[in-house]
Structure formats: structure tokens, C-alpha cells
Amino acid sequence: MTTSVRPAGPGDDAFLQATLSDAFGSTMMAVHDELLDARGDAAAVADRDGRPVGLLTWRDDGRGGWEIVSLAAVEQRSGAGTALLEWFREHARRHRITRLWLITTNENSTALRFYQRRGFDLVRLDRDAVTRARELKPSIPATGDGISIRHELELELLL
């Protein structure tokens, strides 16, 4: 079972919508004190055996970097997330992007472990950012894995 990654196309809209809604409750995310569409400016899809199994969306930050808005795999630990991130890193290099970065939340130890093992570094803590974000998106849960969700953490990878 080989995983391949490609830029998303119009035929992927239903997959993006369903996968983001399943992973995040909707396609809208409250991050950086703003409500944004998790589909981002651009997207990539991971396919295995002719069916989509993961996605990565991003947006240009206007400062030489790309922000990963979302990364979701249909099955955890399937290799789709790693394949997407490797493809994204090379895609960014070809476009002369110097920084990849993302925001996650304080309780998301799975994401922290995933990104740090792939070279990302924790560079910023925004205390109580998620508490503020609930004003924009009240459906954000109060806890995850028994941990209070309150802060945003920024991770980066310099290319």
C-alpha cells in the first residue's frame, strides 16, 4: 500500500469538507483570535489504493512562510500525515519558502510529538488564546484527554 500525495483539486471538495468536519467539528477554526476556513488557501491530498486518506491545508503568511492550517488523516498512524508533511516540505522549498509553521493547543500531545519528531520546534505560547477563541467558536471543547484546553502553541520548521 503506497501513499501518494498530490495538490487537491475541485473533485476533492467533498473529502475536504467531510474530513475537516470530522476532525475539527466544522471547516471553521478559531486561531490567532480570528475565525478562518480550515480549507486554507491551498491543500494537498494523500491517496492510498486510489482513495483519499489524508489532507493538509495551508495559507501564505505574507512573510516568506506558510502556515499549516490543518493536517488530518482518515486513519491515525497510517503514514498519511508523514507523507503529506514530507511532500509539503519539498513543495515549500521549490517555492522558496523559508519557514513552515502551525498552531496547536496545549493538550494536543499527539500533534506536539508528531511535529517535533519531524523537526519542528516550539517557538511561542499564547496564554489563554483558546479561552478567547471560544468567543468566536463556542463549540471548542473545554478539555481534551482530561486536560484543560486554554493555550495556543506555535511550532516552526526553518527551511
PDB file of C-alpha atoms in Angstrom:
ATOM      1  CA  MET A   1       0.000   0.000   0.000  1.00  0.00           C
ATOM      2  CA  THR A   2       1.808   3.063  -1.282  1.00  0.00           C
ATOM      3  CA  THR A   3       0.739   6.540  -0.221  1.00  0.00           C
ATOM      4  CA  SER A   4       0.998   9.258  -2.855  1.00  0.00           C
ATOM      5  CA  VAL A   5       0.441  12.979  -2.344  1.00  0.00           C
ATOM      6  CA  ARG A   6      -0.926  15.489  -4.840  1.00  0.00           C
ATOM      7  CA  PRO A   7      -2.353  19.016  -4.854  1.00  0.00           C
ATOM      8  CA  ALA A   8      -6.073  18.985  -4.110  1.00  0.00           C
ATOM      9  CA  GLY A   9      -8.448  19.627  -6.980  1.00  0.00           C
ATOM     10  CA  PRO A  10     -12.137  20.515  -7.347  1.00  0.00           C
ATOM     11  CA  GLY A  11     -13.039  16.827  -7.104  1.00  0.00           C
ATOM     12  CA  ASP A  12     -11.669  16.752  -3.545  1.00  0.00           C
ATOM     13  CA  ASP A  13     -14.092  19.306  -2.095  1.00  0.00           C
ATOM     14  CA  ALA A  14     -16.403  16.701  -0.526  1.00  0.00           C
ATOM     15  CA  PHE A  15     -13.439  14.843   1.018  1.00  0.00           C
ATOM     16  CA  LEU A  16     -12.007  18.088   2.436  1.00  0.00           C
ATOM     17  CA  GLN A  17     -15.379  19.107   3.867  1.00  0.00           C
ATOM     18  CA  ALA A  18     -16.095  15.710   5.441  1.00  0.00           C
ATOM     19  CA  THR A  19     -12.595  15.109   6.815  1.00  0.00           C
ATOM     20  CA  LEU A  20     -12.212  18.585   8.313  1.00  0.00           C
ATOM     21  CA  SER A  21     -15.697  18.453   9.823  1.00  0.00           C
ATOM     22  CA  ASP A  22     -14.931  15.055  11.345  1.00  0.00           C
ATOM     23  CA  ALA A  23     -11.528  16.134  12.712  1.00  0.00           C
ATOM     24  CA  PHE A  24     -12.396  19.648  13.903  1.00  0.00           C
ATOM     25  CA  GLY A  25     -16.201  19.763  14.187  1.00  0.00           C
ATOM     26  CA  SER A  26     -16.540  22.029  11.130  1.00  0.00           C
ATOM     27  CA  THR A  27     -14.381  23.606   8.445  1.00  0.00           C
ATOM     28  CA  MET A  28     -14.141  26.774  10.512  1.00  0.00           C
ATOM     29  CA  MET A  29     -11.343  27.151  13.059  1.00  0.00           C
ATOM     30  CA  ALA A  30     -10.743  29.842  15.655  1.00  0.00           C
ATOM     31  CA  VAL A  31      -6.999  30.586  15.656  1.00  0.00           C
ATOM     32  CA  HIS A  32      -4.958  33.782  16.220  1.00  0.00           C
ATOM     33  CA  ASP A  33      -8.082  35.496  17.590  1.00  0.00           C
ATOM     34  CA  GLU A  34      -9.812  35.082  14.218  1.00  0.00           C
ATOM     35  CA  LEU A  35     -12.233  32.651  12.637  1.00  0.00           C
ATOM     36  CA  LEU A  36     -10.773  31.095   9.496  1.00  0.00           C
ATOM     37  CA  ASP A  37     -11.692  28.450   6.964  1.00  0.00           C
ATOM     38  CA  ALA A  38      -9.616  25.324   7.645  1.00  0.00           C
ATOM     39  CA  ARG A  39      -9.561  24.581   3.921  1.00  0.00           C
ATOM     40  CA  GLY A  40      -6.846  27.264   3.753  1.00  0.00           C
ATOM     41  CA  ASP A  41      -5.549  28.905   0.584  1.00  0.00           C
ATOM     42  CA  ALA A  42      -4.317  25.591  -0.790  1.00  0.00           C
ATOM     43  CA  ALA A  43      -4.494  21.893   0.011  1.00  0.00           C
ATOM     44  CA  ALA A  44      -2.805  18.576  -0.671  1.00  0.00           C
ATOM     45  CA  VAL A  45      -4.400  15.140  -0.508  1.00  0.00           C
ATOM     46  CA  ALA A  46      -2.789  11.801   0.332  1.00  0.00           C
ATOM     47  CA  ASP A  47      -4.144   8.838  -1.635  1.00  0.00           C
ATOM     48  CA  ARG A  48      -3.746   5.130  -0.973  1.00  0.00           C
ATOM     49  CA  ASP A  49      -5.100   2.483  -3.323  1.00  0.00           C
ATOM     50  CA  GLY A  50      -6.983   5.139  -5.281  1.00  0.00           C
ATOM     51  CA  ARG A  51      -8.836   6.668  -2.352  1.00  0.00           C
ATOM     52  CA  PRO A  52      -8.076   9.794  -0.296  1.00  0.00           C
ATOM     53  CA  VAL A  53      -6.738   9.049   3.186  1.00  0.00           C
ATOM     54  CA  GLY A  54      -5.448  12.415   4.417  1.00  0.00           C
ATOM     55  CA  LEU A  55      -5.170  16.124   3.781  1.00  0.00           C
ATOM     56  CA  LEU A  56      -3.000  19.104   4.583  1.00  0.00           C
ATOM     57  CA  THR A  57      -4.164  22.695   4.111  1.00  0.00           C
ATOM     58  CA  TRP A  58      -2.119  25.857   4.343  1.00  0.00           C
ATOM     59  CA  ARG A  59      -2.011  29.576   3.772  1.00  0.00           C
ATOM     60  CA  ASP A  60       0.715  32.041   2.861  1.00  0.00           C
ATOM     61  CA  ASP A  61       1.597  34.265   5.811  1.00  0.00           C
ATOM     62  CA  GLY A  62       2.947  37.066   3.590  1.00  0.00           C
ATOM     63  CA  ARG A  63       6.335  36.956   5.359  1.00  0.00           C
ATOM     64  CA  GLY A  64       8.083  34.153   3.476  1.00  0.00           C
ATOM     65  CA  GLY A  65       6.337  31.402   5.404  1.00  0.00           C
ATOM     66  CA  TRP A  66       3.431  29.046   5.021  1.00  0.00           C
ATOM     67  CA  GLU A  67       1.129  28.260   7.920  1.00  0.00           C
ATOM     68  CA  ILE A  68      -0.211  24.727   8.153  1.00  0.00           C
ATOM     69  CA  VAL A  69      -3.893  25.316   8.828  1.00  0.00           C
ATOM     70  CA  SER A  70      -4.887  21.657   9.127  1.00  0.00           C
ATOM     71  CA  LEU A  71      -3.435  18.185   8.837  1.00  0.00           C
ATOM     72  CA  ALA A  72      -5.816  15.256   9.125  1.00  0.00           C
ATOM     73  CA  ALA A  73      -5.606  11.566   8.308  1.00  0.00           C
ATOM     74  CA  VAL A  74      -8.545   9.211   7.979  1.00  0.00           C
ATOM     75  CA  GLU A  75      -6.561   6.617   9.977  1.00  0.00           C
ATOM     76  CA  GLN A  76      -4.020   7.623  12.621  1.00  0.00           C
ATOM     77  CA  ARG A  77      -0.518   6.108  12.361  1.00  0.00           C
ATOM     78  CA  SER A  78      -1.106   5.109   8.732  1.00  0.00           C
ATOM     79  CA  GLY A  79       1.783   7.173   7.334  1.00  0.00           C
ATOM     80  CA  ALA A  80      -0.532   9.614   5.557  1.00  0.00           C
ATOM     81  CA  GLY A  81       0.397  12.539   7.816  1.00  0.00           C
ATOM     82  CA  THR A  82       4.113  11.919   7.390  1.00  0.00           C
ATOM     83  CA  ALA A  83       3.749  11.592   3.606  1.00  0.00           C
ATOM     84  CA  LEU A  84       1.783  14.848   3.463  1.00  0.00           C
ATOM     85  CA  LEU A  85       4.332  16.701   5.593  1.00  0.00           C
ATOM     86  CA  GLU A  86       7.278  15.439   3.525  1.00  0.00           C
ATOM     87  CA  TRP A  87       5.519  16.450   0.295  1.00  0.00           C
ATOM     88  CA  PHE A  88       4.675  19.852   1.794  1.00  0.00           C
ATOM     89  CA  ARG A  89       8.272  20.478   2.880  1.00  0.00           C
ATOM     90  CA  GLU A  90       9.565  19.806  -0.652  1.00  0.00           C
ATOM     91  CA  HIS A  91       6.740  21.833  -2.208  1.00  0.00           C
ATOM     92  CA  ALA A  92       7.681  24.771   0.050  1.00  0.00           C
ATOM     93  CA  ARG A  93      11.369  24.517  -0.869  1.00  0.00           C
ATOM     94  CA  ARG A  94      10.505  24.601  -4.584  1.00  0.00           C
ATOM     95  CA  HIS A  95       8.573  27.818  -3.922  1.00  0.00           C
ATOM     96  CA  ARG A  96      11.483  29.299  -1.920  1.00  0.00           C
ATOM     97  CA  ILE A  97       9.515  29.334   1.320  1.00  0.00           C
ATOM     98  CA  THR A  98      11.822  29.715   4.317  1.00  0.00           C
ATOM     99  CA  ARG A  99       9.506  28.856   7.203  1.00  0.00           C
ATOM    100  CA  LEU A 100       6.713  26.365   7.838  1.00  0.00           C
ATOM    101  CA  TRP A 101       4.690  26.859  10.983  1.00  0.00           C
ATOM    102  CA  LEU A 102       1.479  25.916  12.724  1.00  0.00           C
ATOM    103  CA  ILE A 103      -0.606  26.423  15.808  1.00  0.00           C
ATOM    104  CA  THR A 104      -1.788  23.620  18.064  1.00  0.00           C
ATOM    105  CA  THR A 105      -3.266  23.601  21.538  1.00  0.00           C
ATOM    106  CA  ASN A 106      -1.686  22.810  24.887  1.00  0.00           C
ATOM    107  CA  GLU A 107      -3.431  19.450  25.386  1.00  0.00           C
ATOM    108  CA  ASN A 108      -2.622  18.061  21.924  1.00  0.00           C
ATOM    109  CA  SER A 109       0.344  15.905  22.902  1.00  0.00           C
ATOM    110  CA  THR A 110      -0.135  13.746  19.791  1.00  0.00           C
ATOM    111  CA  ALA A 111       0.418  16.740  17.492  1.00  0.00           C
ATOM    112  CA  LEU A 112       3.309  18.060  19.579  1.00  0.00           C
ATOM    113  CA  ARG A 113       5.068  14.697  19.409  1.00  0.00           C
ATOM    114  CA  PHE A 114       4.319  14.261  15.668  1.00  0.00           C
ATOM    115  CA  TYR A 115       5.698  17.654  14.625  1.00  0.00           C
ATOM    116  CA  GLN A 116       8.700  17.717  16.958  1.00  0.00           C
ATOM    117  CA  ARG A 117       9.803  14.287  15.733  1.00  0.00           C
ATOM    118  CA  ARG A 118       9.770  15.760  12.237  1.00  0.00           C
ATOM    119  CA  GLY A 119      11.998  18.715  13.083  1.00  0.00           C
ATOM    120  CA  PHE A 120       9.516  21.376  14.199  1.00  0.00           C
ATOM    121  CA  ASP A 121      10.461  23.490  17.210  1.00  0.00           C
ATOM    122  CA  LEU A 122       8.184  25.073  19.806  1.00  0.00           C
ATOM    123  CA  VAL A 123       8.677  28.839  19.484  1.00  0.00           C
ATOM    124  CA  ARG A 124       5.730  30.564  21.138  1.00  0.00           C
ATOM    125  CA  LEU A 125       2.991  30.208  23.742  1.00  0.00           C
ATOM    126  CA  ASP A 126      -0.140  32.364  23.540  1.00  0.00           C
ATOM    127  CA  ARG A 127      -1.669  32.067  27.007  1.00  0.00           C
ATOM    128  CA  ASP A 128      -5.460  31.814  27.145  1.00  0.00           C
ATOM    129  CA  ALA A 129      -5.771  32.102  23.343  1.00  0.00           C
ATOM    130  CA  VAL A 130      -8.219  29.190  23.235  1.00  0.00           C
ATOM    131  CA  THR A 131     -10.252  30.737  26.024  1.00  0.00           C
ATOM    132  CA  ARG A 132     -10.575  33.847  23.821  1.00  0.00           C
ATOM    133  CA  ALA A 133     -11.265  31.703  20.744  1.00  0.00           C
ATOM    134  CA  ARG A 134     -14.382  30.266  22.388  1.00  0.00           C
ATOM    135  CA  GLU A 135     -15.965  33.701  21.955  1.00  0.00           C
ATOM    136  CA  LEU A 136     -15.654  33.148  18.169  1.00  0.00           C
ATOM    137  CA  LYS A 137     -16.382  29.406  18.188  1.00  0.00           C
ATOM    138  CA  PRO A 138     -18.259  28.313  21.324  1.00  0.00           C
ATOM    139  CA  SER A 139     -18.148  24.651  20.248  1.00  0.00           C
ATOM    140  CA  ILE A 140     -14.436  24.366  21.143  1.00  0.00           C
ATOM    141  CA  PRO A 141     -14.343  21.796  23.958  1.00  0.00           C
ATOM    142  CA  ALA A 142     -13.152  22.800  27.423  1.00  0.00           C
ATOM    143  CA  THR A 143     -10.975  19.712  27.847  1.00  0.00           C
ATOM    144  CA  GLY A 144      -9.187  17.098  25.778  1.00  0.00           C
ATOM    145  CA  ASP A 145      -7.635  13.938  27.170  1.00  0.00           C
ATOM    146  CA  GLY A 146      -8.582  15.200  30.631  1.00  0.00           C
ATOM    147  CA  ILE A 147      -6.535  18.397  30.164  1.00  0.00           C
ATOM    148  CA  SER A 148      -7.983  21.910  30.153  1.00  0.00           C
ATOM    149  CA  ILE A 149      -7.646  23.421  26.648  1.00  0.00           C
ATOM    150  CA  ARG A 150      -6.549  27.041  27.125  1.00  0.00           C
ATOM    151  CA  HIS A 151      -3.397  27.937  25.203  1.00  0.00           C
ATOM    152  CA  GLU A 152      -2.115  28.029  21.633  1.00  0.00           C
ATOM    153  CA  LEU A 153       1.394  26.764  20.916  1.00  0.00           C
ATOM    154  CA  GLU A 154       3.307  27.796  17.797  1.00  0.00           C
ATOM    155  CA  LEU A 155       5.753  25.375  16.200  1.00  0.00           C
ATOM    156  CA  GLU A 156       8.048  26.139  13.279  1.00  0.00           C
ATOM    157  CA  LEU A 157      10.404  24.460  10.863  1.00  0.00           C
ATOM    158  CA  LEU A 158      13.010  26.658   9.193  1.00  0.00           C
ATOM    159  CA  LEU A 159      13.911  25.551   5.678  1.00  0.00           C
TER     160      LEU A 159
END
